[in-house]
Short mmCIF file of C-alpha atoms in Angstrom, two decimals:
data_model
loop_
_atom_site.label_atom_id
_atom_site.label_comp_id
_atom_site.label_asym_id
_atom_site.label_seq_id
_atom_site.Cartn_x
_atom_site.Cartn_y
_atom_site.Cartn_z
CA MET A 2 45.32 -144.24 -157.05
CA ASN A 3 48.55 -142.27 -156.72
CA PHE A 4 49.67 -141.67 -153.16
CA SER A 5 51.81 -138.70 -152.20
CA ILE A 6 54.35 -138.91 -149.39
CA ILE A 7 52.98 -135.55 -148.25
CA PRO A 8 49.20 -135.87 -148.75
CA GLU A 9 47.14 -132.80 -149.50
CA GLN A 10 45.18 -131.21 -146.69
CA ALA A 11 41.49 -132.11 -146.97
CA SER A 12 40.02 -131.83 -143.46
CA THR A 13 39.82 -129.30 -140.64
CA PHE A 14 42.45 -131.33 -138.73
CA ALA A 15 45.04 -131.43 -141.50
CA PRO A 16 46.51 -127.87 -141.30
CA ASN A 17 46.86 -127.99 -137.50
CA VAL A 18 48.41 -131.48 -137.48
CA ASP A 19 50.85 -130.49 -140.23
CA LEU A 20 51.85 -127.30 -138.40
CA LEU A 21 52.69 -129.30 -135.27
CA PHE A 22 54.54 -131.96 -137.28
CA TYR A 23 56.69 -129.49 -139.22
CA SER A 24 57.38 -127.42 -136.11
CA LEU A 25 58.47 -130.54 -134.24
CA ALA A 26 60.66 -131.60 -137.18
CA ALA A 27 62.23 -128.12 -137.27
CA PHE A 28 62.97 -128.15 -133.52
CA VAL A 29 64.55 -131.60 -133.73
CA SER A 30 66.62 -130.63 -136.78
CA ILE A 31 67.88 -127.40 -135.19
CA PHE A 32 68.90 -129.16 -131.97
CA THR A 33 70.48 -132.10 -133.80
CA VAL A 34 72.56 -129.86 -136.07
CA GLY A 35 73.37 -127.42 -133.26
CA VAL A 36 74.47 -130.02 -130.71
CA THR A 37 76.51 -131.91 -133.32
CA ALA A 38 78.25 -128.70 -134.45
CA VAL A 39 79.10 -127.68 -130.89
CA LEU A 40 80.50 -131.15 -130.14
CA ILE A 41 82.74 -131.01 -133.19
CA LEU A 42 83.96 -127.46 -132.46
CA LEU A 43 84.66 -128.22 -128.81
CA GLY A 44 86.40 -131.44 -129.77
CA ILE A 45 88.73 -129.54 -132.09
CA LYS A 46 89.34 -126.66 -129.68
CA PHE A 47 90.04 -128.80 -126.64
CA LYS A 48 91.71 -131.80 -128.25
CA ALA A 49 94.46 -133.46 -126.28
CA GLU A 50 97.90 -131.95 -126.76
CA PRO A 51 101.31 -132.77 -125.20
CA GLY A 52 101.69 -130.92 -121.89
CA ARG A 53 98.12 -129.68 -121.82
CA LYS A 54 96.32 -130.20 -118.51
CA SER A 55 92.59 -130.82 -118.22
CA GLU A 56 90.54 -128.11 -116.54
CA HIS A 57 87.44 -128.61 -114.45
CA VAL A 58 85.03 -125.71 -114.90
CA GLU A 59 81.65 -125.29 -113.16
CA ASN A 60 78.98 -122.81 -114.26
CA MET A 61 75.64 -123.32 -112.51
CA LYS A 62 73.84 -120.64 -114.55
CA LEU A 63 74.87 -122.28 -117.81
CA GLU A 64 73.80 -125.71 -116.49
CA LEU A 65 70.38 -124.37 -115.54
CA LEU A 66 69.97 -122.52 -118.84
CA TRP A 67 70.62 -125.48 -121.12
CA SER A 68 68.40 -127.66 -118.96
CA ALA A 69 65.53 -125.17 -118.75
CA ILE A 70 65.32 -124.31 -122.47
CA PRO A 71 64.77 -127.91 -123.70
CA ALA A 72 62.36 -128.54 -120.81
CA VAL A 73 60.23 -125.51 -121.72
CA LEU A 74 60.23 -126.46 -125.41
CA ALA A 75 59.21 -130.03 -124.54
CA LEU A 76 56.31 -128.77 -122.39
CA VAL A 77 55.14 -126.40 -125.15
CA ILE A 78 55.15 -129.23 -127.70
CA PHE A 79 53.36 -131.55 -125.25
CA ALA A 80 50.64 -128.95 -124.56
CA TRP A 81 50.29 -128.24 -128.27
CA GLY A 82 49.85 -131.93 -129.07
CA ALA A 83 47.43 -132.41 -126.15
CA ILE A 84 45.21 -129.58 -127.43
CA LEU A 85 45.06 -131.19 -130.89
CA TYR A 86 44.36 -134.61 -129.34
CA PHE A 87 41.48 -133.32 -127.20
CA ASP A 88 40.03 -131.58 -130.25
CA TYR A 89 40.25 -134.87 -132.15
CA ARG A 90 38.61 -136.85 -129.33
CA ASN A 91 35.89 -134.28 -128.61
CA ILE A 92 33.22 -135.37 -131.08
CA PRO A 93 30.84 -132.48 -131.87
CA GLU A 94 27.07 -132.74 -131.84
CA ASN A 95 24.96 -133.16 -134.96
CA THR A 96 27.47 -135.40 -136.71
CA LEU A 97 26.65 -137.63 -139.64
CA ASP A 98 26.99 -141.17 -138.23
CA ILE A 99 28.55 -143.91 -140.36
CA ASN A 100 29.46 -147.46 -139.31
CA VAL A 101 32.68 -149.07 -140.54
CA MET A 102 33.58 -152.73 -140.10
CA GLY A 103 37.04 -154.09 -140.85
CA LYS A 104 37.38 -157.62 -142.22
CA GLN A 105 40.33 -159.36 -143.82
CA TRP A 106 40.84 -157.61 -146.24
CA MET A 107 38.14 -155.04 -146.82
CA TRP A 108 36.25 -152.17 -145.25
CA LYS A 109 32.46 -152.66 -145.00
CA ILE A 110 30.63 -149.35 -144.59
CA GLN A 111 27.01 -148.61 -143.71
CA HIS A 112 25.37 -145.18 -143.77
CA SER A 113 22.61 -143.98 -141.46
CA ASN A 114 19.87 -144.81 -143.98
CA GLY A 115 21.22 -148.33 -144.50
CA ARG A 116 23.12 -147.73 -147.76
CA ARG A 117 26.23 -149.89 -147.86
CA GLU A 118 29.60 -149.73 -149.53
CA VAL A 119 32.73 -151.87 -149.64
CA ASN A 120 36.11 -150.13 -149.72
CA GLU A 121 34.39 -146.87 -150.67
CA LEU A 122 33.17 -144.11 -148.40
CA HIS A 123 31.06 -141.18 -149.56
CA VAL A 124 30.80 -138.14 -147.28
CA PRO A 125 29.58 -134.55 -147.69
CA VAL A 126 31.97 -131.61 -147.55
CA GLY A 127 31.66 -129.20 -144.60
CA LYS A 128 29.74 -131.65 -142.38
CA PRO A 129 31.23 -133.33 -139.26
CA VAL A 130 31.23 -137.11 -139.75
CA LYS A 131 31.47 -139.61 -136.89
CA ILE A 132 32.85 -143.04 -137.77
CA THR A 133 31.96 -145.88 -135.39
CA MET A 134 34.05 -148.93 -136.16
CA THR A 135 34.67 -152.51 -135.15
CA SER A 136 36.34 -155.59 -136.63
CA GLN A 137 35.00 -159.00 -137.57
CA ASP A 138 38.33 -160.77 -137.13
CA VAL A 139 41.67 -159.14 -136.21
CA LEU A 140 43.01 -155.72 -135.34
CA HIS A 141 42.76 -153.22 -138.21
CA ASP A 142 43.38 -149.48 -138.39
CA PHE A 143 41.23 -147.11 -140.47
CA TYR A 144 43.52 -144.43 -141.87
CA ILE A 145 42.72 -141.47 -144.16
CA PRO A 146 46.02 -139.61 -144.73
CA ALA A 147 44.45 -136.57 -146.42
CA PHE A 148 42.29 -136.01 -143.33
CA ARG A 149 45.18 -136.76 -140.89
CA VAL A 150 42.96 -139.17 -138.93
CA LYS A 151 43.39 -142.84 -138.02
CA GLN A 152 41.81 -145.16 -135.49
CA ASP A 153 42.11 -148.84 -134.56
CA ALA A 154 39.18 -151.14 -135.36
CA LEU A 155 39.05 -153.83 -132.66
CA PRO A 156 37.21 -157.17 -132.58
CA ALA A 157 34.17 -157.20 -130.23
CA LYS A 158 34.61 -153.55 -129.34
CA TYR A 159 33.56 -150.18 -130.73
CA THR A 160 35.93 -147.30 -131.35
CA ASP A 161 35.16 -143.98 -132.97
CA MET A 162 36.70 -140.96 -134.62
CA TRP A 163 35.43 -137.90 -136.44
CA PHE A 164 36.47 -135.51 -139.17
CA GLU A 165 35.11 -132.70 -141.30
CA ALA A 166 36.17 -132.76 -144.95
CA THR A 167 37.06 -129.39 -146.46
CA LYS A 168 37.81 -130.32 -150.06
CA ILE A 169 35.74 -132.10 -152.70
CA GLY A 170 37.61 -134.97 -154.30
CA THR A 171 38.69 -138.59 -153.90
CA PHE A 172 41.29 -139.61 -151.33
CA PRO A 173 42.83 -142.98 -150.36
CA ILE A 174 41.96 -145.09 -147.32
CA PHE A 175 44.49 -147.52 -145.87
CA CYS A 176 44.70 -150.11 -143.12
CA ALA A 177 47.56 -148.87 -140.94
CA GLU A 178 47.90 -152.07 -138.88
CA TYR A 179 49.41 -155.27 -140.26
CA CYS A 180 46.43 -157.62 -140.36
CA GLY A 181 47.55 -160.61 -142.41
CA THR A 182 49.16 -161.74 -145.63
CA GLU A 183 47.04 -159.46 -147.83
CA HIS A 184 47.22 -156.44 -145.55
CA SER A 185 48.72 -154.30 -148.32
CA LEU A 186 45.58 -154.82 -150.42
CA MET A 187 43.22 -153.60 -147.70
CA GLY A 188 42.41 -150.08 -148.83
CA GLY A 189 39.78 -147.99 -150.48
CA THR A 190 38.77 -144.45 -151.27
CA VAL A 191 36.78 -141.72 -149.60
CA THR A 192 34.80 -139.51 -151.99
CA VAL A 193 33.94 -136.06 -150.70
CA MET A 194 30.85 -134.59 -152.37
CA SER A 195 28.83 -131.42 -152.10
CA GLN A 196 26.02 -131.77 -149.58
CA ASP A 197 23.36 -131.75 -152.34
CA ASP A 198 25.20 -134.43 -154.32
CA TYR A 199 25.63 -136.51 -151.17
CA GLN A 200 21.90 -136.38 -150.40
CA GLU A 201 21.13 -137.38 -153.96
CA TRP A 202 23.64 -140.25 -153.75
CA LEU A 203 22.19 -141.34 -150.41
CA GLN A 204 18.73 -141.73 -151.94
CA GLY A 205 19.97 -144.85 -153.67
CA GLY A 206 20.01 -146.69 -150.33
CA PRO A 207 17.89 -149.70 -149.35
CA PRO A 208 14.24 -149.25 -148.28
CA VAL A 209 14.97 -150.47 -144.72
CA THR A 210 17.16 -148.30 -142.49
CA PRO A 211 19.29 -149.68 -139.62
CA VAL A 212 16.77 -148.19 -137.17
CA GLN A 213 13.90 -150.02 -138.84
CA ALA A 214 15.90 -153.26 -139.06
CA GLY A 215 16.81 -152.92 -135.39
CA GLU A 216 13.19 -152.31 -134.38
CA THR A 217 12.10 -155.41 -136.30
CA LEU A 218 14.81 -157.48 -134.63
CA PHE A 219 13.86 -156.01 -131.25
CA GLN A 220 10.30 -157.23 -131.74
CA GLN A 221 11.27 -160.64 -133.17
CA MET A 222 13.63 -161.38 -130.27
CA GLY A 223 10.95 -160.51 -127.73
CA CYS A 224 13.03 -157.73 -126.14
CA ILE A 225 9.85 -155.72 -125.65
CA THR A 226 8.66 -158.40 -123.20
CA CYS A 227 11.07 -157.16 -120.54
CA HIS A 228 11.88 -153.62 -121.69
CA ASP A 229 8.33 -152.29 -121.68
CA ALA A 230 6.67 -149.64 -119.55
CA GLY A 231 4.46 -152.02 -117.60
CA ALA A 232 4.50 -152.32 -113.86
CA ALA A 233 5.95 -155.82 -114.10
CA SER A 234 8.83 -154.75 -116.33
CA ARG A 235 11.84 -157.01 -115.73
CA GLY A 236 14.33 -154.79 -117.52
CA PRO A 237 15.06 -151.05 -117.69
CA LEU A 238 13.20 -148.89 -120.16
CA LEU A 239 15.34 -148.03 -123.17
CA THR A 240 13.85 -144.60 -123.83
CA ASN A 241 16.50 -141.90 -123.32
CA VAL A 242 19.10 -144.44 -122.22
CA TYR A 243 21.68 -143.76 -124.93
CA GLY A 244 23.98 -140.86 -124.08
CA HIS A 245 22.80 -140.66 -120.48
CA GLU A 246 24.28 -141.89 -117.23
CA VAL A 247 23.14 -145.31 -116.03
CA LYS A 248 23.37 -146.39 -112.39
CA LEU A 249 24.58 -149.96 -111.99
CA ARG A 250 24.25 -152.50 -109.21
CA GLY A 251 26.95 -151.75 -106.66
CA GLY A 252 26.62 -147.98 -107.01
CA GLU A 253 28.82 -147.44 -110.06
CA THR A 254 27.65 -145.32 -112.97
CA GLN A 255 28.22 -145.68 -116.69
CA ILE A 256 27.53 -143.48 -119.72
CA ALA A 257 25.39 -145.50 -122.13
CA ASP A 258 27.44 -145.21 -125.32
CA GLU A 259 27.71 -147.69 -128.20
CA GLU A 260 30.29 -149.80 -126.38
CA TYR A 261 28.10 -150.07 -123.26
CA LEU A 262 25.05 -151.07 -125.34
CA ARG A 263 27.05 -153.72 -127.20
CA GLU A 264 28.36 -155.16 -123.94
CA SER A 265 24.86 -155.13 -122.43
CA ILE A 266 23.50 -157.09 -125.40
CA MET A 267 26.32 -159.63 -125.68
CA SER A 268 27.25 -159.96 -121.98
CA PRO A 269 24.21 -158.68 -120.08
CA SER A 270 25.33 -159.95 -116.68
CA LYS A 271 28.55 -157.88 -116.62
CA LYS A 272 26.91 -154.52 -115.91
CA VAL A 273 23.41 -154.92 -114.51
CA VAL A 274 21.30 -151.80 -114.06
CA ASP A 275 20.51 -150.94 -110.46
CA GLY A 276 17.09 -152.19 -109.34
CA PHE A 277 16.94 -155.12 -111.77
CA ALA A 278 17.92 -158.78 -111.49
CA PRO A 279 20.47 -160.31 -113.94
CA LEU A 280 17.80 -162.21 -115.88
CA MET A 281 18.64 -161.20 -119.44
CA PRO A 282 20.11 -164.04 -121.54
CA SER A 283 23.03 -163.52 -123.90
CA PHE A 284 22.56 -163.70 -127.66
CA PRO A 285 25.63 -165.41 -129.15
CA ASN A 286 23.94 -165.89 -132.53
CA LEU A 287 23.70 -162.17 -133.21
CA ASN A 288 26.18 -160.97 -135.80
CA ASP A 289 27.86 -157.59 -135.87
CA GLU A 290 25.29 -156.15 -138.26
CA ASP A 291 22.40 -157.25 -135.99
CA ILE A 292 24.08 -155.58 -133.02
CA LEU A 293 24.65 -152.35 -134.94
CA ASN A 294 21.00 -152.33 -136.02
CA LEU A 295 19.78 -152.89 -132.45
CA ILE A 296 22.03 -150.09 -131.21
CA ALA A 297 20.73 -147.80 -133.98
CA TYR A 298 17.18 -148.51 -132.82
CA ILE A 299 18.00 -147.90 -129.14
CA LYS A 300 19.76 -144.64 -130.09
CA SER A 301 16.64 -143.55 -131.99
CA LEU A 302 14.70 -143.76 -128.70
CA SER A 303 16.97 -141.19 -127.06
CA ASP A 304 17.16 -137.43 -127.24
CA GLU A 305 20.98 -137.87 -127.29
CA GLN A 306 21.44 -139.60 -130.62
CA GLN A 307 25.01 -138.35 -131.31
#
């Protein structure tokens, strides 16, 4: 696939990010050219000559002016960038959730109904999409230039990002973090489809969804033994846990997001829920897919599934 140095704009973020980038480039260019020109002119005008004495001139107003103008411009650019960053980090509700796993040297993708892809991502146009990602080995970085979004994928940790595609078409995906000798081959494509075409494409998924696979695993591992509603329950109920605040032993609180659920499954003694003893064993044999399925099932039990 051909890659343009200036990718086309294909998401709601792209026009705003480009406007900030080009404005910043213009400011830097104007100041660079202006300051260089003034230095040259002053150097010529005040060059050393025989018999010429140096003059010491002070002008407090001028000092304040050329200090205040760059400071104000820097604050404006900082605030502008901060607004875009908060918009990027503020994931809207009712997103389409997709899991992405980085692995030397491929992207493994799983949709909400269980359909999987490798190095290809299909998404509908005009629908916010949340990408939850992790890595099976080293640090990777999921980068879609046409959408102006990128996010690190870390081993044993979840990160997320979101976007809303605005243009139907096919766009490249890259790994933006050097991850090994074949890093340059780690790429793929994202295909943006109409919402009807996406639903039709999604129907080709497997018969078992991540939620169903997670529920089966939950039963097979005997999790229900402790996380039930009985009076002798040894663990907290998991209904309406995801997305809500959890009180921990010691008085601290924690929002139960994907990262918290993963940590609670893999290292249950690190953050024990208030009122319960640290009895839950760890499960080192679970792979990343098992954990994602369990989290999908726990999320399905909550009224805050986004």
